Backbone as numpy.savetxt, mean C-alpha at the origin, in Angstrom:
# Nx Ny Nz CAx CAy CAz Cx Cy Cz
-3.11 -12.74 -2.17 -4.49 -12.30 -2.10 -5.14 -12.41 -3.48
-4.37 -12.02 -4.51 -4.91 -12.12 -5.87 -5.33 -13.54 -6.19
-4.48 -14.50 -5.84 -4.78 -15.91 -6.12 -6.04 -16.36 -5.37
-6.19 -15.94 -4.15 -7.36 -16.32 -3.34 -8.63 -15.76 -3.99
-8.59 -14.51 -4.42 -9.77 -13.90 -5.07 -10.06 -14.59 -6.40
-9.00 -14.87 -7.17 -9.20 -15.56 -8.45 -9.82 -16.94 -8.24
-9.41 -17.65 -7.22 -10.00 -18.97 -6.93 -11.48 -18.84 -6.58
-11.83 -17.81 -5.81 -13.24 -17.59 -5.46 -14.04 -17.23 -6.71
-13.48 -16.40 -7.57 -14.15 -16.06 -8.83 -14.36 -17.30 -9.69
-13.38 -18.18 -9.71 -13.50 -19.42 -10.48 -14.67 -20.26 -9.96
-14.78 -20.35 -8.64 -15.89 -21.13 -8.06 -17.24 -20.54 -8.46
-17.33 -19.22 -8.51 -18.60 -18.56 -8.80 -18.91 -18.58 -10.29
-17.92 -18.20 -11.11 -18.16 -18.03 -12.55 -17.88 -19.29 -13.36
-17.23 -20.29 -12.73 -16.89 -21.54 -13.40 -16.01 -21.31 -14.63
-15.14 -20.32 -14.53 -14.15 -20.07 -15.58 -12.97 -19.34 -14.97
-11.79 -19.55 -15.53 -10.60 -18.85 -15.04 -10.80 -17.35 -15.29
-10.62 -16.56 -14.25 -10.84 -15.11 -14.34 -9.64 -14.39 -13.70
-8.62 -14.11 -14.50 -7.46 -13.41 -13.96 -7.84 -11.98 -13.54
-7.32 -11.54 -12.40 -7.55 -10.16 -11.97 -6.22 -9.41 -11.98
-6.33 -8.11 -12.19 -5.16 -7.22 -12.20 -5.36 -6.20 -11.10
-4.41 -6.15 -10.16 -4.50 -5.20 -9.05 -3.80 -3.89 -9.36
-4.16 -2.86 -8.60 -3.55 -1.54 -8.77 -2.09 -1.55 -8.37
-1.71 -2.48 -7.53 -0.32 -2.58 -7.10 -0.20 -3.75 -6.15
1.05 -4.03 -5.78 1.30 -5.10 -4.83 1.82 -4.48 -3.56
1.65 -5.20 -2.46 2.17 -4.71 -1.20 3.25 -5.67 -0.70
4.13 -5.14 0.09 5.17 -5.98 0.69 4.53 -6.95 1.67
5.22 -8.02 1.97 4.74 -8.98 2.96 4.54 -8.25 4.29
3.45 -8.56 4.96 3.16 -7.95 6.25 2.48 -6.60 6.16
2.24 -6.12 4.96 1.59 -4.82 4.76 0.10 -5.06 4.55
-0.72 -4.21 5.15 -2.17 -4.33 5.02 -2.65 -3.30 4.00
-3.46 -3.73 3.06 -3.96 -2.83 2.02 -5.40 -2.45 2.30
-5.68 -1.19 2.12 -7.06 -0.70 2.25 -7.35 0.10 0.99
-8.51 -0.10 0.43 -8.87 0.63 -0.79 -8.15 0.11 -2.02
-7.70 -1.12 -1.98 -7.03 -1.73 -3.13 -8.04 -1.90 -4.26
-7.65 -1.57 -5.47 -8.52 -1.65 -6.64 -7.98 -2.73 -7.57
-8.88 -3.48 -8.18 -8.49 -4.50 -9.15 -9.52 -4.52 -10.27
-9.15 -5.11 -11.39 -10.14 -5.27 -12.46 -10.02 -6.67 -13.07
-11.12 -7.09 -13.69 -11.13 -8.34 -14.45 -12.17 -8.18 -15.55
-12.08 -9.06 -16.51 -13.02 -9.04 -17.63 -13.86 -10.31 -17.58
-15.14 -10.15 -17.77 -16.04 -11.29 -17.81 -16.84 -11.25 -19.09
-16.99 -12.41 -19.72 -17.81 -12.47 -20.93 -19.28 -12.67 -20.58
-19.55 -13.05 -19.33 -20.92 -13.26 -18.88 -21.46 -11.97 -18.26
-22.76 -11.68 -18.46 -23.34 -10.56 -17.70 -23.41 -10.94 -16.22
-23.12 -9.99 -15.34 -23.04 -10.30 -13.92 -23.97 -9.44 -13.09
-24.54 -10.03 -12.06 -25.25 -9.27 -11.04 -24.17 -8.88 -10.03
-23.76 -7.62 -10.03 -22.61 -7.20 -9.25 -22.84 -7.27 -7.75
-24.06 -7.00 -7.30 -24.37 -7.12 -5.87 -24.26 -8.57 -5.43
-24.83 -9.45 -6.21 -24.77 -10.88 -5.87 -23.33 -11.39 -5.94
-22.55 -10.91 -6.91 -21.16 -11.33 -7.03 -20.36 -10.91 -5.80
-20.55 -9.68 -5.33 -19.83 -9.20 -4.14 -20.18 -10.05 -2.92
-21.47 -10.32 -2.73 -21.90 -11.14 -1.60 -21.33 -12.56 -1.70
-21.35 -13.13 -2.90 -20.82 -14.48 -3.10 -19.31 -14.54 -2.85
-18.59 -13.53 -3.34 -17.14 -13.48 -3.10 -16.84 -13.43 -1.60
-17.52 -12.54 -0.89 -17.26 -12.40 0.54 -17.65 -13.65 1.32
-18.60 -14.42 0.81 -18.97 -15.67 1.48 -17.86 -16.72 1.31
-17.12 -16.64 0.21 -16.06 -17.62 -0.06 -14.68 -17.18 0.43
-14.47 -15.89 0.56 -13.15 -15.37 0.94 -12.90 -15.51 2.44
-11.63 -15.66 2.83 -11.33 -15.67 4.27 -11.70 -14.31 4.87
-11.93 -14.28 6.17 -12.42 -13.07 6.83 -11.46 -11.89 6.77
-10.18 -12.13 6.50 -9.25 -11.01 6.40 -9.10 -10.46 4.99
-9.93 -10.94 4.07 -10.00 -10.38 2.71 -11.46 -10.07 2.43
-11.76 -8.83 2.12 -13.15 -8.40 1.87 -13.22 -7.60 0.59
-14.33 -7.77 -0.13 -14.65 -6.96 -1.30 -15.75 -6.01 -0.88
-15.47 -4.71 -0.92 -16.44 -3.71 -0.46 -17.35 -3.21 -1.57
-16.85 -3.21 -2.80 -17.71 -2.79 -3.90 -17.20 -3.36 -5.21
-18.12 -3.55 -6.12 -17.80 -3.99 -7.48 -18.62 -3.11 -8.41
-17.95 -2.58 -9.41 -18.69 -1.77 -10.39 -18.17 -2.02 -11.79
-19.04 -1.81 -12.73 -18.65 -1.96 -14.13 -17.89 -0.72 -14.55
-16.80 -0.91 -15.28 -15.98 0.20 -15.73 -15.79 0.12 -17.24
-15.31 1.21 -17.78 -15.01 1.28 -19.20 -13.91 0.26 -19.54
-13.94 -0.31 -20.71 -12.94 -1.30 -21.10 -11.52 -0.73 -21.12
-11.39 0.59 -21.20 -10.06 1.22 -21.20 -9.48 1.34 -19.79
-10.28 1.09 -18.76 -9.81 1.21 -17.39 -8.79 0.12 -17.08
-7.72 0.50 -16.43 -6.72 -0.46 -15.96 -6.40 -0.12 -14.51
-6.57 -1.08 -13.61 -6.42 -0.83 -12.17 -5.07 -0.20 -11.83
-4.03 -0.62 -12.50 -2.69 -0.10 -12.19 -2.40 1.21 -12.92
-2.64 1.23 -14.23 -2.21 2.38 -15.02 -3.20 3.54 -15.01
-4.42 3.32 -14.59 -5.40 4.40 -14.49 -5.37 5.10 -13.13
-4.58 4.59 -12.21 -4.50 5.19 -10.87 -3.92 6.60 -10.96
-4.53 7.52 -10.24 -4.06 8.91 -10.20 -3.02 9.09 -9.09
-3.24 8.42 -7.98 -2.29 8.48 -6.88 -2.45 7.25 -6.00
-1.45 7.04 -5.17 -1.46 5.95 -4.21 -1.01 6.51 -2.87
-1.44 5.85 -1.80 -1.13 6.34 -0.48 -0.65 5.19 0.40
0.40 5.42 1.12 0.89 4.48 2.12 0.86 5.16 3.47
0.48 4.42 4.49 0.51 4.91 5.87 1.45 4.01 6.63
2.39 4.60 7.31 3.34 3.84 8.12 3.07 4.20 9.57
2.75 3.21 10.38 2.37 3.44 11.77 3.51 3.04 12.70
3.85 3.95 13.60 4.92 3.73 14.56 4.37 3.86 15.97
4.88 3.05 16.87 4.47 3.13 18.28 5.71 3.45 19.10
5.64 4.55 19.87 6.79 5.05 20.61 6.78 4.65 22.08
5.86 3.83 22.52 5.78 3.43 23.92 6.95 2.55 24.34
7.07 2.33 25.64 8.16 1.50 26.16 8.03 0.06 25.70
6.81 -0.40 25.49 6.55 -1.76 25.02 5.61 -1.70 23.84
5.67 -2.70 22.95 4.71 -2.73 21.83 3.28 -2.85 22.35
2.36 -2.24 21.66 0.95 -2.34 22.01 0.45 -3.69 21.49
0.04 -4.61 22.38 -0.36 -5.94 21.93 -1.57 -5.93 21.00
-2.42 -4.91 21.11 -3.61 -4.85 20.28 -3.31 -4.33 18.87
-2.20 -3.63 18.73 -1.84 -3.05 17.43 -0.54 -3.59 16.88
0.01 -4.63 17.48 1.35 -5.10 17.13 1.48 -5.54 15.67
0.38 -5.98 15.07 0.44 -6.41 13.67 0.36 -5.22 12.70
0.07 -4.04 13.23 -0.19 -2.89 12.38 0.75 -1.72 12.64
1.69 -1.89 13.56 2.60 -0.81 13.92 4.03 -1.35 14.04
4.98 -0.45 13.80 6.37 -0.76 14.05 6.73 -0.12 15.39
7.25 -0.93 16.31 7.59 -0.42 17.64 8.97 0.24 17.60
9.03 1.48 18.06 10.28 2.24 18.13 10.58 2.44 19.62
11.49 1.65 20.18 11.73 1.70 21.63 12.71 2.78 22.08
13.15 3.64 21.18 14.12 4.67 21.54 13.56 6.06 21.26
14.20 7.06 21.84 13.73 8.44 21.72 14.02 8.97 20.32
13.04 9.68 19.77 13.17 10.30 18.45 13.01 11.80 18.56
13.71 12.51 17.68 13.49 13.94 17.54 12.48 14.12 16.40
11.22 14.35 16.78 10.19 14.56 15.75 10.45 15.84 14.98
11.10 16.81 15.61 11.43 18.07 14.93 12.38 17.81 13.75
13.39 16.98 13.96 14.33 16.66 12.87 13.62 15.89 11.74
12.74 14.98 12.13 11.99 14.24 11.11 11.11 15.19 10.32
10.41 16.08 11.02 9.55 17.08 10.34 10.36 17.90 9.34
11.56 18.32 9.73 12.43 19.09 8.83 12.77 18.30 7.57
13.01 17.01 7.73 13.44 16.17 6.61 12.31 15.84 5.64
11.07 15.86 6.10 9.94 15.46 5.25 9.94 16.20 3.91
10.16 17.49 3.96 10.09 18.32 2.74 11.15 17.92 1.72
12.26 17.35 2.17 13.33 16.96 1.25 12.90 15.85 0.30
11.95 15.04 0.72 11.52 13.91 -0.10 10.34 14.25 -1.01
9.62 15.33 -0.69 8.45 15.70 -1.49 8.92 16.27 -2.83
8.22 15.88 -3.90 8.56 16.34 -5.24 8.91 15.16 -6.13
9.44 15.47 -7.29 9.80 14.45 -8.28 11.29 14.17 -8.16
11.63 12.91 -7.85 13.02 12.52 -7.62 13.28 11.12 -8.15
14.56 10.82 -8.33 15.00 9.46 -8.59 15.09 8.78 -7.22
14.18 7.85 -6.95 14.12 7.19 -5.64 14.81 5.82 -5.64
15.70 5.56 -6.61 16.34 4.24 -6.68 17.13 3.91 -5.42
17.64 4.92 -4.72 18.37 4.66 -3.46 17.47 4.08 -2.39
16.16 4.20 -2.56 15.22 3.72 -1.55 14.49 2.45 -1.99
14.94 1.87 -3.10 14.34 0.62 -3.58 15.26 -0.54 -3.22
14.69 -1.66 -2.83 15.49 -2.85 -2.56 15.83 -3.61 -3.84
15.32 -3.15 -4.95 15.50 -3.88 -6.21 15.73 -2.88 -7.33
16.89 -2.19 -7.31 17.08 -1.13 -8.29 17.72 -1.59 -9.60
17.98 -2.88 -9.73 18.56 -3.39 -10.97 17.53 -4.01 -11.92
16.33 -4.29 -11.40 15.29 -4.87 -12.24 13.93 -4.30 -11.88
12.93 -4.77 -12.57 11.55 -4.35 -12.28 11.31 -2.88 -12.57
10.35 -2.31 -11.84 9.92 -0.94 -12.08 11.06 0.05 -11.89
11.91 -0.18 -10.93 13.01 0.73 -10.65 13.99 0.80 -11.82
14.30 -0.34 -12.42 15.23 -0.36 -13.55 14.63 0.35 -14.76
13.32 0.25 -14.91 12.65 0.91 -16.03 12.59 2.41 -15.84
12.17 2.83 -14.64 12.08 4.26 -14.34 12.01 4.47 -12.83
13.13 4.88 -12.22 13.15 5.07 -10.77 12.56 6.41 -10.31
12.11 7.21 -11.24 11.59 8.53 -10.89 10.13 8.42 -10.47
9.85 8.94 -9.30 8.49 8.98 -8.77 8.24 10.37 -8.21
6.97 10.73 -8.13 6.61 12.01 -7.53 5.89 11.75 -6.22
6.43 12.30 -5.17 5.81 12.24 -3.85 5.07 13.56 -3.67
3.73 13.50 -3.72 2.91 14.71 -3.62 2.93 15.29 -2.21
2.92 14.41 -1.22 2.95 14.88 0.16 3.50 13.78 1.06
4.07 14.23 2.18 4.59 13.33 3.21 4.31 14.03 4.54
3.36 13.46 5.28 2.90 14.10 6.51 3.18 13.23 7.72
3.47 13.89 8.83 3.66 13.21 10.11 2.60 13.73 11.07
1.88 12.81 11.69 0.94 13.19 12.75 1.23 12.33 13.97
0.91 12.88 15.14 1.16 12.16 16.38 -0.10 12.16 17.22
-0.40 11.00 17.79 -1.50 10.84 18.75 -0.93 10.07 19.93
-0.66 10.77 21.01 -0.06 10.16 22.21 1.24 9.46 21.84
1.31 8.14 22.03 2.54 7.40 21.74 2.62 6.88 20.30
1.64 7.20 19.48 1.60 6.71 18.11 1.95 7.83 17.13
2.75 7.47 16.13 3.14 8.39 15.07 2.71 7.78 13.75
2.15 8.61 12.89 1.69 8.15 11.59 2.40 8.93 10.49
2.99 8.21 9.55 3.59 8.82 8.38 2.67 8.50 7.20
2.28 9.53 6.47 1.37 9.33 5.32 2.08 9.80 4.06
2.34 8.84 3.17 3.02 9.09 1.90 1.97 9.09 0.79
1.91 10.14 0.00 0.99 10.17 -1.14 1.81 10.51 -2.38
1.71 9.63 -3.39 2.50 9.85 -4.60 1.87 9.22 -5.82
2.58 9.34 -6.93 2.05 8.77 -8.17 2.36 7.28 -8.28
3.17 6.76 -7.39 3.51 5.35 -7.35 4.73 5.18 -6.47
5.04 3.93 -6.12 6.15 3.66 -5.22 6.96 2.49 -5.75
8.26 2.54 -5.53 9.15 1.44 -5.89 9.10 0.36 -4.81
9.69 -0.79 -5.12 9.71 -1.92 -4.20 10.40 -1.53 -2.89
9.67 -1.61 -1.80 10.12 -1.29 -0.44 10.51 0.17 -0.25
10.10 1.05 -1.15 10.46 2.47 -1.07 9.94 3.12 0.21
8.69 2.88 0.57 8.11 3.51 1.76 8.78 2.98 3.02
9.03 1.70 3.06 9.70 1.10 4.22 11.10 1.72 4.39
11.83 1.89 3.29 13.17 2.45 3.36 13.17 3.94 3.66
12.20 4.67 3.12 12.07 6.08 3.47 11.76 6.23 4.96
10.88 5.38 5.47 10.53 5.42 6.89 11.76 5.13 7.76
12.55 4.14 7.37 13.77 3.81 8.11 14.75 4.99 8.08
14.84 5.67 6.95 15.71 6.83 6.84 15.23 7.95 7.75
13.92 8.17 7.80 13.38 9.19 8.69 13.64 8.84 10.16
13.56 7.56 10.50 13.89 7.14 11.87 15.36 7.38 12.18
16.24 7.12 11.20 17.66 7.37 11.40 17.90 8.88 11.61
17.23 9.70 10.84 17.34 11.15 11.01 16.87 11.56 12.39
15.78 10.95 12.84 15.23 11.27 14.15 16.09 10.85 15.31
17.09 9.99 15.06 18.02 9.57 16.11 19.42 10.14 15.87
19.51 11.14 15.01 20.78 11.80 14.68 21.78 10.89 13.99
21.29 9.80 13.37 22.19 8.94 12.60 22.17 9.38 11.16
């Protein structure tokens, strides 16, 4: 996505304009509220730039707002918190309308056991056991993250897990979700 936006910026500004995102998402993950920054030496009409970007970007990538920020702002390091939502579908069959946005769980779960386990993950912990890459990258530098909250909500056959923390390791949310599913099946 970063490359696609940078290419659109190049077409508009006629200069290479690297962007820095607040974070990266795993393949197949949809990002909402993603923040990025770039530096431009040209004065910009931000409304016109947003409209021009959206005209060039594919329909599944949208820029909702652009604003000028202090030069000290950094999309990744200035973030106060990040949030991941993991969507599960408990029906007998996957929902064809939501199949790209939910993980289908075709077996019975004990939501009570999952609810009990949520509190164990909240707080400041070494989450290297939940990273797929604990020998390099962010995990090797510092595997300690703070999970401010972990909530489970249910609407009919859909379950939503909401993780809010100061940051996440590579595949940490996916692995935490898998662990919660294992707990919910007494594994």
